[in-house]
JSON list of C-alpha atoms in Angstrom, two decimals:
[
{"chain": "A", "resi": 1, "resn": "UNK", "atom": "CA", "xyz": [-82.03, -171.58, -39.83]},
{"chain": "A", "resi": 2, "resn": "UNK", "atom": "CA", "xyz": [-80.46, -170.02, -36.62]},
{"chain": "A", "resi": 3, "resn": "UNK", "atom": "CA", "xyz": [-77.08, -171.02, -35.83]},
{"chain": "A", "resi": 4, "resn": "UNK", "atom": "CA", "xyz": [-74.27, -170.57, -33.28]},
{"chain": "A", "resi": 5, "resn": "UNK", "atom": "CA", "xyz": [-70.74, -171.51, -33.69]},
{"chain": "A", "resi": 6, "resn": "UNK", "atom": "CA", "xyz": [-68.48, -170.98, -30.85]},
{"chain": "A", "resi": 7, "resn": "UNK", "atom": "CA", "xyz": [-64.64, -171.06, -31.54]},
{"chain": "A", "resi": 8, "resn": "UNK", "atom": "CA", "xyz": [-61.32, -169.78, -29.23]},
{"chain": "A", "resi": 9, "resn": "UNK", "atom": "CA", "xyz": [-61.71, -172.84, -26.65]},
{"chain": "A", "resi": 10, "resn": "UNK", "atom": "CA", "xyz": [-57.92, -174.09, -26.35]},
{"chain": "A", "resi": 11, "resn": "UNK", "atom": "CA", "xyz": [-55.64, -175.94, -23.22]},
{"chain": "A", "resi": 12, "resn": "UNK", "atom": "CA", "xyz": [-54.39, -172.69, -21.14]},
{"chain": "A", "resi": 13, "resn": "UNK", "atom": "CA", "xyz": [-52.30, -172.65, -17.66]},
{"chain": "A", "resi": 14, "resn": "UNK", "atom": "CA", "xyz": [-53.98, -171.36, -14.50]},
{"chain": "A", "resi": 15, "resn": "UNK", "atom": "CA", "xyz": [-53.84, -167.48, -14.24]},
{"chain": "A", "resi": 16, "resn": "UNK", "atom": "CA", "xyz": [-54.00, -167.23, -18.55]},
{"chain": "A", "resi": 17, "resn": "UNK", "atom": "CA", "xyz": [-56.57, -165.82, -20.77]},
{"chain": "A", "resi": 18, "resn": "UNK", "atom": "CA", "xyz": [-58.53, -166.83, -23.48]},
{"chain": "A", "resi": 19, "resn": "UNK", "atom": "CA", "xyz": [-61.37, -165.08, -25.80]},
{"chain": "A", "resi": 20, "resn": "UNK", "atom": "CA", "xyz": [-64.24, -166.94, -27.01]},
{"chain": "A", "resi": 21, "resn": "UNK", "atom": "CA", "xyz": [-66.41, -165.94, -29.96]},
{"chain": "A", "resi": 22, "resn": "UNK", "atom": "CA", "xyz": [-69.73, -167.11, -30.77]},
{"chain": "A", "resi": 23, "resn": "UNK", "atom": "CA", "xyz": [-71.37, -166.18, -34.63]},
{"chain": "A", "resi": 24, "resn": "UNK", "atom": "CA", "xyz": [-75.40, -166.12, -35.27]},
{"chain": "A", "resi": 25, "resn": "UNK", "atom": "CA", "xyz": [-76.30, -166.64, -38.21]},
{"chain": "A", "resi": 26, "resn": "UNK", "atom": "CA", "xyz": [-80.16, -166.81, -39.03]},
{"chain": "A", "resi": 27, "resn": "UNK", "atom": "CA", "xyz": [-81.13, -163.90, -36.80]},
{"chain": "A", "resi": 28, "resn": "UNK", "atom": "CA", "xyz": [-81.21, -160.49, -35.35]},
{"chain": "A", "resi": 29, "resn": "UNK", "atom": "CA", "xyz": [-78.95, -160.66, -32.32]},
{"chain": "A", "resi": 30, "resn": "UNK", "atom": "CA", "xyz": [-80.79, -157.24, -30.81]},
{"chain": "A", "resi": 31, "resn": "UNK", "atom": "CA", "xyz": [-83.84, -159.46, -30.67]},
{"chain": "A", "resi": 32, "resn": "UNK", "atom": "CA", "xyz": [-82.65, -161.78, -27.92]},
{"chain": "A", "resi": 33, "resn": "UNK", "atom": "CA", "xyz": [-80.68, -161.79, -25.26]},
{"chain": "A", "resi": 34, "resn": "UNK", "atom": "CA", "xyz": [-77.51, -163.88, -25.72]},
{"chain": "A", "resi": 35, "resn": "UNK", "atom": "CA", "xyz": [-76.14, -166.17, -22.99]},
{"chain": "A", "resi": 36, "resn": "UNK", "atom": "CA", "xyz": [-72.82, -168.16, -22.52]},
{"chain": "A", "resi": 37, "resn": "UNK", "atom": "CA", "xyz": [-73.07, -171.23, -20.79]},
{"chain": "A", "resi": 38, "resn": "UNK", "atom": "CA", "xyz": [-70.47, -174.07, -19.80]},
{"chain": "A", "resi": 39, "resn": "UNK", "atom": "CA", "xyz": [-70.79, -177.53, -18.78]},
{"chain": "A", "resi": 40, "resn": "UNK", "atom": "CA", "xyz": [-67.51, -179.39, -16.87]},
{"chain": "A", "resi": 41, "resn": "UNK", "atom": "CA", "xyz": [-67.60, -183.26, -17.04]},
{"chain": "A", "resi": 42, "resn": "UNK", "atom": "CA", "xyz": [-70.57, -184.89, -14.39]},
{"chain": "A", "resi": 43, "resn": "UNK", "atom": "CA", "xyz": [-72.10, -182.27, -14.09]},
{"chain": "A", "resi": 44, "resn": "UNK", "atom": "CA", "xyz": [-75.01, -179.98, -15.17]},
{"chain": "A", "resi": 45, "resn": "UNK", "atom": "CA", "xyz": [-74.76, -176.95, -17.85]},
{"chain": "A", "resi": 46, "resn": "UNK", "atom": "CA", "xyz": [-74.18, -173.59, -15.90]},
{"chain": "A", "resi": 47, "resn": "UNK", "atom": "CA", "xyz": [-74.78, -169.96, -16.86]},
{"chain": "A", "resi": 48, "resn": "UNK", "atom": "CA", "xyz": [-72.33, -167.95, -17.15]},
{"chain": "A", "resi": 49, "resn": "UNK", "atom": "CA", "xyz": [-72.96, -164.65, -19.07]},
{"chain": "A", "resi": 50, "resn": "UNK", "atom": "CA", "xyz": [-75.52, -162.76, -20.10]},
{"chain": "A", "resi": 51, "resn": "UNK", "atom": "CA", "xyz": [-75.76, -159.75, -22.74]},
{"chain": "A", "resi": 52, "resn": "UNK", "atom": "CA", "xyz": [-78.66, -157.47, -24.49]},
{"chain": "A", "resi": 53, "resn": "UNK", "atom": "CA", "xyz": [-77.07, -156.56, -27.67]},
{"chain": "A", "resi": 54, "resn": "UNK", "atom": "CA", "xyz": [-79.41, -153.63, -27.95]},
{"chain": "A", "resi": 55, "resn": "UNK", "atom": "CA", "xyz": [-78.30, -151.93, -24.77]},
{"chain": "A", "resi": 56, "resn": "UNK", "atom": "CA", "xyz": [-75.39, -153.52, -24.04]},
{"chain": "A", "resi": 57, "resn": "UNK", "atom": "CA", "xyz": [-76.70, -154.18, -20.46]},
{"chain": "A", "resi": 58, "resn": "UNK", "atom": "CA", "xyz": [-74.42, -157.90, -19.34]},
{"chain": "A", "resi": 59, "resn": "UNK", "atom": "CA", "xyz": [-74.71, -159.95, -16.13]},
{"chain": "A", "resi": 60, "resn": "UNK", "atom": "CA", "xyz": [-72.46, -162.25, -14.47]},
{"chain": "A", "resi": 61, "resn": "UNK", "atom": "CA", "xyz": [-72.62, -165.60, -12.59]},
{"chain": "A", "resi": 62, "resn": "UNK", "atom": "CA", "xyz": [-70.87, -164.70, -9.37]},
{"chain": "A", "resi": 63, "resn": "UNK", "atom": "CA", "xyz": [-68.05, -167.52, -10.16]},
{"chain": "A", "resi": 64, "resn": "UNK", "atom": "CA", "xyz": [-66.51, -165.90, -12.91]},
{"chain": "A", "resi": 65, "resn": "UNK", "atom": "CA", "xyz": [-67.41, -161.77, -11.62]},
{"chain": "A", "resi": 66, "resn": "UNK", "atom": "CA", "xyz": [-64.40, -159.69, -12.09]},
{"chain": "A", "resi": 67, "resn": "UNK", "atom": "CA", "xyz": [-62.80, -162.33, -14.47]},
{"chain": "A", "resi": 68, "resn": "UNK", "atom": "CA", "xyz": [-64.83, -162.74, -17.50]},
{"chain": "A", "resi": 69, "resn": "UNK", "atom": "CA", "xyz": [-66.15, -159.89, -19.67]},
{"chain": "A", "resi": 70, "resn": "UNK", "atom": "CA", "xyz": [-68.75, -160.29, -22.43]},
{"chain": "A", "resi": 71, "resn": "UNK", "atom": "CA", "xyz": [-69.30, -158.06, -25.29]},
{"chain": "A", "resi": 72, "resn": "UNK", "atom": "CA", "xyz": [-70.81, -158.17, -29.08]},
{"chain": "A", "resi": 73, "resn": "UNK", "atom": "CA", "xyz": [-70.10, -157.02, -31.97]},
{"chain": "A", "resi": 74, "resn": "UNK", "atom": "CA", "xyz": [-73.19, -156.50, -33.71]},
{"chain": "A", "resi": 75, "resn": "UNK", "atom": "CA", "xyz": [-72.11, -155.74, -37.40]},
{"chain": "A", "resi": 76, "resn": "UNK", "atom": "CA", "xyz": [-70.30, -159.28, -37.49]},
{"chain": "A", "resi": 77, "resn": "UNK", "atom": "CA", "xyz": [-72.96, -160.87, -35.27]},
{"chain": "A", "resi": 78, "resn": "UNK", "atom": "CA", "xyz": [-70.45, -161.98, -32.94]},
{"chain": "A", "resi": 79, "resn": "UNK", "atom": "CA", "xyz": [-70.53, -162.78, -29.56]},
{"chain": "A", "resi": 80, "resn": "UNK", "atom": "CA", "xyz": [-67.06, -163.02, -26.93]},
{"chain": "A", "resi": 81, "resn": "UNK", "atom": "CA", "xyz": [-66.08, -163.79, -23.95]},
{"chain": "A", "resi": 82, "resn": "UNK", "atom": "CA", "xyz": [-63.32, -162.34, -22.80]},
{"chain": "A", "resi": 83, "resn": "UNK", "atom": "CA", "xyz": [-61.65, -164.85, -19.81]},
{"chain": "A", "resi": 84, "resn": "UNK", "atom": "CA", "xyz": [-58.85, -163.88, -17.60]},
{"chain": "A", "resi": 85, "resn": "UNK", "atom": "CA", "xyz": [-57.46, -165.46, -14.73]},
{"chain": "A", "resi": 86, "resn": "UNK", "atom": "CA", "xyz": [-58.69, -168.77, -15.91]},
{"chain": "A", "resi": 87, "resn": "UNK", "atom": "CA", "xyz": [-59.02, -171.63, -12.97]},
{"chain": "A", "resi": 88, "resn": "UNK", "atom": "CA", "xyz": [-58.65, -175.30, -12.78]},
{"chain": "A", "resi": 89, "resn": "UNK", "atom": "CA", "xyz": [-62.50, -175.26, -11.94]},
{"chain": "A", "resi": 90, "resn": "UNK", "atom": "CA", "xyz": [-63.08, -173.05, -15.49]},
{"chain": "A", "resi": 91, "resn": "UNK", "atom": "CA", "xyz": [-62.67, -176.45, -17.58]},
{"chain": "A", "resi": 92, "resn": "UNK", "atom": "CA", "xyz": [-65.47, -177.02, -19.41]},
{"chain": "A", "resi": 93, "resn": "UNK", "atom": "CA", "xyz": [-67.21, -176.90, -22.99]},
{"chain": "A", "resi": 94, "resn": "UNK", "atom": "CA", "xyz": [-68.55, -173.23, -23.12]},
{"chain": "A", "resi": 95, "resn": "UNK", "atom": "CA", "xyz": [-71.78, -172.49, -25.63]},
{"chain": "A", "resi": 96, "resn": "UNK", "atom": "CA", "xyz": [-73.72, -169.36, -26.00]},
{"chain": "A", "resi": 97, "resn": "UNK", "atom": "CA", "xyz": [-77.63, -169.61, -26.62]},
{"chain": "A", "resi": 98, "resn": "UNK", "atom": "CA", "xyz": [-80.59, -167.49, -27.20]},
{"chain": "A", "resi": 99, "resn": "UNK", "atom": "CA", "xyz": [-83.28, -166.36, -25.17]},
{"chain": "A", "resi": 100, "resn": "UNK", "atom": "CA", "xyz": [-86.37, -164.70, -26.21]},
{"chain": "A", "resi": 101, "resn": "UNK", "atom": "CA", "xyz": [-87.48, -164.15, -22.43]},
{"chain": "A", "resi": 102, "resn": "UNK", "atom": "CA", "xyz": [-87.35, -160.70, -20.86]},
{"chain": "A", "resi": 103, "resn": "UNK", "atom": "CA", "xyz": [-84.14, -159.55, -19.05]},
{"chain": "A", "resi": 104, "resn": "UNK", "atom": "CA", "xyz": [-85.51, -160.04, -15.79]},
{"chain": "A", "resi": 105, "resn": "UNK", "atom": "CA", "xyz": [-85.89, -163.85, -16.86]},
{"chain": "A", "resi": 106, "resn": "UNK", "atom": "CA", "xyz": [-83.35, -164.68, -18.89]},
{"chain": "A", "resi": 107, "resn": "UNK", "atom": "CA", "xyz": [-80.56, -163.32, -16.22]},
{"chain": "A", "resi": 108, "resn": "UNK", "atom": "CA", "xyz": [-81.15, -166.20, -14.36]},
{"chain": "A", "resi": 109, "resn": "UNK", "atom": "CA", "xyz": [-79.44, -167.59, -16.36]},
{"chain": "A", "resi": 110, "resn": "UNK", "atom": "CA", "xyz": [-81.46, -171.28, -16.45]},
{"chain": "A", "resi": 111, "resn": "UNK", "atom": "CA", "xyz": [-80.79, -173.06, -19.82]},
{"chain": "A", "resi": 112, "resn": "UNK", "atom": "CA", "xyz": [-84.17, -174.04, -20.04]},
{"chain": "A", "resi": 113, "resn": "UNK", "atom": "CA", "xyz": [-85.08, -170.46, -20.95]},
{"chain": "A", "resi": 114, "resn": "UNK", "atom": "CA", "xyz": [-82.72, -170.31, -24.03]},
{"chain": "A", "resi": 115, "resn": "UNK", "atom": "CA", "xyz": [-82.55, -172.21, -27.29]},
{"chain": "A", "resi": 116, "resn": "UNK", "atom": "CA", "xyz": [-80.58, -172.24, -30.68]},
{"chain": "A", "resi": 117, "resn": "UNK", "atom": "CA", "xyz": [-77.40, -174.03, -28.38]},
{"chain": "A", "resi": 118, "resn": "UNK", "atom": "CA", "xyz": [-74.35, -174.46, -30.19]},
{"chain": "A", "resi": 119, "resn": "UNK", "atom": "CA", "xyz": [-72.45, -177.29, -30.47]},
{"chain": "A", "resi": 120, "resn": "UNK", "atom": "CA", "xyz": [-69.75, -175.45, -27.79]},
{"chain": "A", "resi": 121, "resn": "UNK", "atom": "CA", "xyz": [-65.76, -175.14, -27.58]},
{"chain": "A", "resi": 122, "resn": "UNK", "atom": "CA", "xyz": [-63.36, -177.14, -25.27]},
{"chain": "A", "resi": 123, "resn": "UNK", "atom": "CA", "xyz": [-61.69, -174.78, -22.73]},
{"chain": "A", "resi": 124, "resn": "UNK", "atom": "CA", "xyz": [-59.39, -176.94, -20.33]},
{"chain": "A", "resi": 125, "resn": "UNK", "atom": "CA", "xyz": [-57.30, -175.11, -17.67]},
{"chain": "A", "resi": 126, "resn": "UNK", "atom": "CA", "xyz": [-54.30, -177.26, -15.87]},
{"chain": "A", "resi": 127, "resn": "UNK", "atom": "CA", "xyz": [-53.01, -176.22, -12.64]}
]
């Protein structure tokens, strides 16, 4: 069965950091390309992130550019998301999902492309 458990969500102060991490279990990251998505109260689940474990090649929803950074670590098949300079407008539960679509697809970053969701992690930034 393929899983994802996200963990590191936590109440932070405008202008702080957080990491999230995000394990798969039940497959072969390099196989898919592995998104991070959010979704804020009201309103509709946004992508975020985007990362090909097997070239390391990551895209960026042009909200969060410059502030988040996504990496793996493929021997733990781990996922994070490195979040600095967190805003009020950041709150939100953040998941990561699969997507067996080609790069060119799945960097849209549309969550009807990707599957496996997990159940997500609370991040909540006060101003």
């Amino acid at each position: 069965e393929v899983q994802f458990v996200e963990s590191g969500g936590a109440l932070v102060q405008a202008g702080g950091s957080l990491r999230l991490s995000c394990v798969g279990s039940g497959l072969n990251l390099d196989d898919y390309n592995i998104g991070w998505f959010r979704q804020a109260p009201g309103k509709e689940r946004e992508g975020v992130s985007l990362i090909s474990t097997s070239d390391g090649d990551t895209d960026y929803a042009d909200s969060v550019l410059g502030r988040f950074s996504m990496s793996s670590n493929g021997p733990k098949n781990t996922l994070y998301l490195q979040m600095n300079n967190l805003k009020p407008e950041d709150t939100a539960v953040y998941y990561c999902a699969a997507s067996t679509r080609p790069w060119r697809v799945a960097s849209r970053l549309s969550p009807a492309n990707f599957g496996f969701w997990g159940r997500g992690t609370q991040v909540t930034v006060s101003s």
